[in-house]
CSV table of C-alpha atoms in Angstrom, one decimal:
chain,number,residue,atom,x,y,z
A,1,UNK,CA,0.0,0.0,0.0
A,2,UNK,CA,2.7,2.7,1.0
A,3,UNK,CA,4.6,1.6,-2.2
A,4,UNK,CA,1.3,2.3,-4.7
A,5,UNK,CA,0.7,5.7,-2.3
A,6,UNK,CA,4.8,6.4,-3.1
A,7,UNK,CA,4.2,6.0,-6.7
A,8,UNK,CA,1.0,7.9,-7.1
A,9,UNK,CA,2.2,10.8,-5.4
A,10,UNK,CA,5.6,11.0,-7.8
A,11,UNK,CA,3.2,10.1,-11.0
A,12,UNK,CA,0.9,13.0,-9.9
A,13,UNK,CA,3.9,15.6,-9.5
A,14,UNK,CA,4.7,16.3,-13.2
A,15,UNK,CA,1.0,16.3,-14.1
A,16,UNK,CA,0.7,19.0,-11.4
A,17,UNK,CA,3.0,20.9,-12.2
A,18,UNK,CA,2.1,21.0,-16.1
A,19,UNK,CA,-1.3,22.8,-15.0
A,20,UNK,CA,1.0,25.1,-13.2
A,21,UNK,CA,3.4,26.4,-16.3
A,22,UNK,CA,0.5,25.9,-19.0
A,23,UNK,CA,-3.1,26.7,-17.2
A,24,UNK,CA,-3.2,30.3,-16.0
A,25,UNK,CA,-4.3,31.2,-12.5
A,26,UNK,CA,-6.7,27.7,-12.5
A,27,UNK,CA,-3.5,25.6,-13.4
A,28,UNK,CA,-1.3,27.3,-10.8
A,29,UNK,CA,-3.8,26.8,-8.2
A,30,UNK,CA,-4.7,23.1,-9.8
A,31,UNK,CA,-0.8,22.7,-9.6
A,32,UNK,CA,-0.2,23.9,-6.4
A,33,UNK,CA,-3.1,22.2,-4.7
A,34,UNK,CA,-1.9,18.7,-6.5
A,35,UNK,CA,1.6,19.7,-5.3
A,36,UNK,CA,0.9,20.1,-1.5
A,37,UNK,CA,-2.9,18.2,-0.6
A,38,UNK,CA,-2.3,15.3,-3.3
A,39,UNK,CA,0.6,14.0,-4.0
A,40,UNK,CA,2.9,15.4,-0.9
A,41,UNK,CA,0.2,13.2,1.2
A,42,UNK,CA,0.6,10.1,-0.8
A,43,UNK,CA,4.4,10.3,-0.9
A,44,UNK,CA,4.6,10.9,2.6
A,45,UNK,CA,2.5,8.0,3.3
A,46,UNK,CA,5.1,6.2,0.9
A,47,UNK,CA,8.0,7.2,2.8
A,48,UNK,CA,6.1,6.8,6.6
A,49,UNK,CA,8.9,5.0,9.0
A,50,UNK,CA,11.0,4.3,6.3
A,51,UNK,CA,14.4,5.7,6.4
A,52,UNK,CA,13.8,8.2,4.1
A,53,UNK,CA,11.0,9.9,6.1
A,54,UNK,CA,11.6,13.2,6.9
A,55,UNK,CA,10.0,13.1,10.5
A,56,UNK,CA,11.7,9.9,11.3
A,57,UNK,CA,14.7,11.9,10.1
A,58,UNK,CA,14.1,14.5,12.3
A,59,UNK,CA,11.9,14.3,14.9
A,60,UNK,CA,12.5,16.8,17.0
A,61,UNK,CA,12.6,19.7,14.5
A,62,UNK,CA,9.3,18.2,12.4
A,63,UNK,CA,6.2,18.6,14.4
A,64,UNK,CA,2.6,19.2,12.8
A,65,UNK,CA,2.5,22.7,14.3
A,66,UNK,CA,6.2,23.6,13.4
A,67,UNK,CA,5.3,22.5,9.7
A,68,UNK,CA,2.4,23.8,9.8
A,69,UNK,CA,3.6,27.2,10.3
A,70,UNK,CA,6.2,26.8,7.5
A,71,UNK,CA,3.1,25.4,4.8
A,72,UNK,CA,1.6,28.8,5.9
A,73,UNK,CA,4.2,30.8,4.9
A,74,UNK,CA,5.3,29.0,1.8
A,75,UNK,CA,1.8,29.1,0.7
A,76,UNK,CA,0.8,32.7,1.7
A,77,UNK,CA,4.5,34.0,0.7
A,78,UNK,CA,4.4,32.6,-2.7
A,79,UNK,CA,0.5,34.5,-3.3
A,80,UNK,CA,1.9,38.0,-2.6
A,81,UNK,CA,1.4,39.4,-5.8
A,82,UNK,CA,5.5,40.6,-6.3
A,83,UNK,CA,6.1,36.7,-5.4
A,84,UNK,CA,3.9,35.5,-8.1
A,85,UNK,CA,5.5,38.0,-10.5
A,86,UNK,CA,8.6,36.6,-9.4
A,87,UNK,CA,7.6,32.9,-10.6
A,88,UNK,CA,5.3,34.1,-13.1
A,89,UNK,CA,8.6,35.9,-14.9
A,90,UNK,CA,11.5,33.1,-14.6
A,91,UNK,CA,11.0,29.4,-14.9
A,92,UNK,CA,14.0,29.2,-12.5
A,93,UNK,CA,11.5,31.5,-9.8
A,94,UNK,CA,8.5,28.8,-11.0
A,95,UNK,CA,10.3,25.6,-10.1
A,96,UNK,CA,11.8,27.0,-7.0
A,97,UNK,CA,7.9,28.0,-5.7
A,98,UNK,CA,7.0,24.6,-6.9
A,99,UNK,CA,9.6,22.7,-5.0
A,100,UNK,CA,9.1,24.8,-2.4
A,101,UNK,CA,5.1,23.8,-2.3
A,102,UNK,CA,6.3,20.2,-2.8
A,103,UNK,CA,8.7,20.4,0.6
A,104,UNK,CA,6.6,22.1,2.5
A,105,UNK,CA,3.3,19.6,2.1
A,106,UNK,CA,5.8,16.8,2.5
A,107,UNK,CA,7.0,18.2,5.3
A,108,UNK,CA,4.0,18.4,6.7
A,109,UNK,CA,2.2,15.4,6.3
A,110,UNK,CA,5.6,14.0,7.1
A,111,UNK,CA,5.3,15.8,10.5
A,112,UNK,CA,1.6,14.5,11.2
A,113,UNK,CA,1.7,10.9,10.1
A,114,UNK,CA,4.5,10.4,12.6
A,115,UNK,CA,4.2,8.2,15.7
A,116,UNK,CA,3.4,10.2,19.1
A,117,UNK,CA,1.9,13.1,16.8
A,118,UNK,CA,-1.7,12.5,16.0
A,119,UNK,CA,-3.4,15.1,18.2
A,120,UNK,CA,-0.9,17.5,16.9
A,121,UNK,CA,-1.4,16.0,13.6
A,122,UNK,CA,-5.4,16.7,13.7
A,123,UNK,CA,-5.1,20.3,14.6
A,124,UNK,CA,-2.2,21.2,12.4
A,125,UNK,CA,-4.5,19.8,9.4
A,126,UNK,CA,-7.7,21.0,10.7
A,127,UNK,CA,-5.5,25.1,11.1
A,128,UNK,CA,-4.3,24.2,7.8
A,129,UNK,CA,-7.7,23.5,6.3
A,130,UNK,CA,-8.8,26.9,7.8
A,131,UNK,CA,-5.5,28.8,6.1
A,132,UNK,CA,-6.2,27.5,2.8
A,133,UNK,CA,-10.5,28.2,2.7
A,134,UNK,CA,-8.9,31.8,3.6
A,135,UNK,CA,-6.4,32.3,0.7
A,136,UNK,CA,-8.7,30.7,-1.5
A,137,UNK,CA,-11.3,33.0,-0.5
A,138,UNK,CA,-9.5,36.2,-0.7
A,139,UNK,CA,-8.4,35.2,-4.5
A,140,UNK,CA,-11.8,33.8,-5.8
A,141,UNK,CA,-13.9,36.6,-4.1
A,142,UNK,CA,-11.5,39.5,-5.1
A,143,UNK,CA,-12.9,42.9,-6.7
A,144,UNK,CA,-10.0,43.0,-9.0
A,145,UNK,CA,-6.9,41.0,-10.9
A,146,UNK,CA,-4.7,40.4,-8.5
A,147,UNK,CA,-1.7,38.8,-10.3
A,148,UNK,CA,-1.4,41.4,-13.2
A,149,UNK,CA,1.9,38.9,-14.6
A,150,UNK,CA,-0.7,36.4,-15.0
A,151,UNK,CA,-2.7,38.0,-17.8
A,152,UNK,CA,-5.7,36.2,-16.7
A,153,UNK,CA,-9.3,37.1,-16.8
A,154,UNK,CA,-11.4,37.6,-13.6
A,155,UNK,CA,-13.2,34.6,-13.7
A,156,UNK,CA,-9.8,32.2,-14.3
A,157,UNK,CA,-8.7,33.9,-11.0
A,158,UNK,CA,-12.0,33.2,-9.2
A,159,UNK,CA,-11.8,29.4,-10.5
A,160,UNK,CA,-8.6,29.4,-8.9
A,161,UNK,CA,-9.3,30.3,-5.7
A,162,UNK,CA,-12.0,27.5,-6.4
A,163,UNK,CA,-9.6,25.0,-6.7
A,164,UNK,CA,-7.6,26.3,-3.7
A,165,UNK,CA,-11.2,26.1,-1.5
A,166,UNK,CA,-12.4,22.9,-2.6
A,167,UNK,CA,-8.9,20.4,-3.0
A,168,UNK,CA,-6.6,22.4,-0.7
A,169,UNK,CA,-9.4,22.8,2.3
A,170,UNK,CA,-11.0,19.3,1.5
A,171,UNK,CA,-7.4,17.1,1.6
A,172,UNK,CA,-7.0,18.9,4.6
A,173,UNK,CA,-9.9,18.6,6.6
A,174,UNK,CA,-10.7,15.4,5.4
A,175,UNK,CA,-7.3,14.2,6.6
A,176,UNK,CA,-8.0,15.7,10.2
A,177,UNK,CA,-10.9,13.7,10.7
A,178,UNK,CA,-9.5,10.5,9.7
A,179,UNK,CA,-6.4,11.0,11.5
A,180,UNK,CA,-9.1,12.1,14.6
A,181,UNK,CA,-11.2,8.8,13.8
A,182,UNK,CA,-7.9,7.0,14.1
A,183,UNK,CA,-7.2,8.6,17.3
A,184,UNK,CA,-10.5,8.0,18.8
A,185,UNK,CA,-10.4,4.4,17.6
A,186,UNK,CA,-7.3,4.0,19.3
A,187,UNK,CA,-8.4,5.1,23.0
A,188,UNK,CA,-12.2,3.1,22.6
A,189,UNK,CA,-9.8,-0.2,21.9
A,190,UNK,CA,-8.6,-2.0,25.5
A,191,UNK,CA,-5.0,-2.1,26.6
């Protein structure tokens, strides 16, 4: 199962980040969003208590809230319109935010798929959730173009903050409440 998850994840990557170079505002966010709720989740189930995985790694320095934190700021930092203009203008600027994306999702899930982490895990997911239905909002309700570089229309930047709402708040939502059934599963089973 981790293997197929491994593989997914890496097969999705490229497909993700084709939207992103090729599809306007909806491809970034389609990109991004496949980048850090779909396939950083599958790989870091992939790489869960192997040796490659980055919380097994380091444990100390990769906890949900920590990661957390950094998501937030790779995701926000990268939608300040200069930043975008930044990627939008140098492919070199595009693959460093998509990398960037990548890391920070893997870290992430990485972070709250650990052992000893779950109730950490649920509420870094469940803030994350919140973070993205935010940003997505503030894009797809917007009076205005935000991301002149773009050249996009009003209504491919609404669709994107569309995408960001429904996958990036769904993966992570949905993810908090299975990682909460788990938990509660756990402490209704008998020592």
């Amino acid at each position: 199962m981790k293997h197929a998850a491994l593989i997914a994840g890496l097969v999705l990557l490229p497909l993700g980040w084709a939207a992103a170079i090729v599809g306007g505002m909806t491809g970034h966010m389609a990109g991004h969003m496949i980048a850090v709720a779909v396939a950083a989740p599958l790989v870091a189930w992939g790489l869960h208590g192997g040796r490659l995985d980055p919380a097994a790694r380091w444990p100390r320095t990769l906890t949900p809230m920590a990661m957390m934190l950094v998501e937030l700021v790779v995701v926000w930092g990268w939608h300040v319109p200069s930043m975008r203009a930044l990627a939008d203008g140098s492919g070199v600027w595009l693959a460093v935010e998509q990398v960037s994306f990548l890391a920070a999702g893997l870290l992430l899930w990485s972070a709250v798929f650990a052992p000893g982490h779950r109730a950490g895990g649920i509420g870094a997911l469940l803030l994350t959730s919140m973070h993205m239905t935010l940003l997505g909002a503030l894009i797809g309700l917007a009076p205005r173009p935000l991301y002149a570089s773009m050249d996009h229309g009003m209504e491919d930047q609404q669709l994107g903050g569309v995408v960001m709402l429904m996958i990036g708040a769904a993966s992570y939502f949905v993810g908090g409440l299975a990682m909460l059934a788990g938990l509660l599963k756990m402490r209704e089973e008998p020592a």
